[in-house]
Amino acid sequence: MHISGKECRNFLYRGKKFPPRAVPAFTYQALQKNTIVESPPRIYLYKKRPVKETLFKMYFRRGDIPVAKGIKGSGKGTSGTVKWFCDPKELDYCYYLPIFVDGLADIDVDIRLLAQEAAMDLILKAPHKILPVLPKLILPLKRAFNTRDKRIIISALKVLQTMVLVGPCVGQALVPYYRQLLAVCNLYKNINVNLGSGVDPDRSRRIGDVIEDTLSLLETCGGPNAFINIKYMIPTYESSTHPICDKSADKSGVEATI
């Protein structure tokens, strides 16, 4: 079909008035005419990323876990808010303990508290069984940290503290997994309240203080390489076990060498 010169000029004139197209950055489209590069998307670091459903909640609803909500002092087999239908020491820790730790990421408060109490009971009943199961607990703990929910992170940190305090050699075995666990802690480390010389009764509820206590415990129980690995993930962390040497001691050491 033949197009006259006048129609061709009108077509080109209309093309100049087209609105500019929004194109992604760092592509060949950004080099084209009549285009606008889109701004990069905003990243919400502290936005909560809830988990739809955890394994613990699914198994608990089906009745596949020998635990239920109990009342303190209601009878035998009850520990705090947890009621066991069997002796926790007889359970297979390689199977049950990762399921309980996975429940720490649940949105439901009751389910999360039940999973936390049950996990702590298992840890306290048989501390020697934690070390063989430790590699299976890293992904559930990382999943709880990645929710970016302060209450969930505090619950996971308390379980982690209990494992390090009670379990033999658990602190040293956790050093290779700092890169998976401490990445989120770097975001919330400085979220605390400065009271000066005062005492905070709600220290266990403030995420910045709980993270500081956890890092100090990991450094104390993690061996000689713990501080270097913590410092790599959290550059603002200051050692609580190895304080900075005094200048007077440095001068005396220099004089002794001279």
PDB file of C-alpha atoms in Angstrom, residues 127-135 160 162-178 217-218 220-223:
ATOM      1  CA  PRO A 127      21.572 -31.185  76.729  1.00  0.00           C
ATOM      2  CA  HIS A 128      23.929 -33.837  75.367  1.00  0.00           C
ATOM      3  CA  LYS A 129      21.563 -34.520  72.446  1.00  0.00           C
ATOM      4  CA  ILE A 130      21.682 -30.963  71.059  1.00  0.00           C
ATOM      5  CA  LEU A 131      25.078 -31.104  69.341  1.00  0.00           C
ATOM      6  CA  PRO A 132      24.216 -33.889  66.839  1.00  0.00           C
ATOM      7  CA  VAL A 133      20.993 -32.068  65.872  1.00  0.00           C
ATOM      8  CA  LEU A 134      22.574 -28.613  65.576  1.00  0.00           C
ATOM      9  CA  PRO A 135      22.924 -28.521  61.741  1.00  0.00           C
ATOM     10  CA  LEU A 160      19.641 -19.935  71.119  1.00  0.00           C
ATOM     11  CA  THR A 162      19.563 -21.727  76.239  1.00  0.00           C
ATOM     12  CA  MET A 163      21.301 -24.042  73.770  1.00  0.00           C
ATOM     13  CA  VAL A 164      24.640 -22.280  74.188  1.00  0.00           C
ATOM     14  CA  LEU A 165      24.423 -22.188  77.981  1.00  0.00           C
ATOM     15  CA  VAL A 166      23.312 -25.776  78.538  1.00  0.00           C
ATOM     16  CA  GLY A 167      24.609 -27.771  75.588  1.00  0.00           C
ATOM     17  CA  PRO A 168      28.243 -28.922  75.726  1.00  0.00           C
ATOM     18  CA  CYS A 169      30.381 -27.545  72.857  1.00  0.00           C
ATOM     19  CA  VAL A 170      27.332 -25.972  71.200  1.00  0.00           C
ATOM     20  CA  GLY A 171      28.847 -22.481  71.345  1.00  0.00           C
ATOM     21  CA  GLN A 172      31.955 -23.558  69.433  1.00  0.00           C
ATOM     22  CA  ALA A 173      29.916 -25.571  66.926  1.00  0.00           C
ATOM     23  CA  LEU A 174      27.806 -22.497  66.107  1.00  0.00           C
ATOM     24  CA  VAL A 175      30.770 -20.417  64.909  1.00  0.00           C
ATOM     25  CA  PRO A 176      30.608 -21.629  61.262  1.00  0.00           C
ATOM     26  CA  TYR A 177      26.902 -20.713  61.144  1.00  0.00           C
ATOM     27  CA  TYR A 178      27.250 -17.078  62.220  1.00  0.00           C
ATOM     28  CA  LEU A 217      27.258 -15.254  75.318  1.00  0.00           C
ATOM     29  CA  LEU A 218      28.325 -16.464  71.876  1.00  0.00           C
ATOM     30  CA  THR A 220      32.207 -16.267  75.782  1.00  0.00           C
ATOM     31  CA  CYS A 221      31.259 -19.827  74.798  1.00  0.00           C
ATOM     32  CA  GLY A 222      32.420 -19.802  71.182  1.00  0.00           C
ATOM     33  CA  GLY A 223      36.136 -20.179  71.677  1.00  0.00           C
TER      34      GLY A 223
END
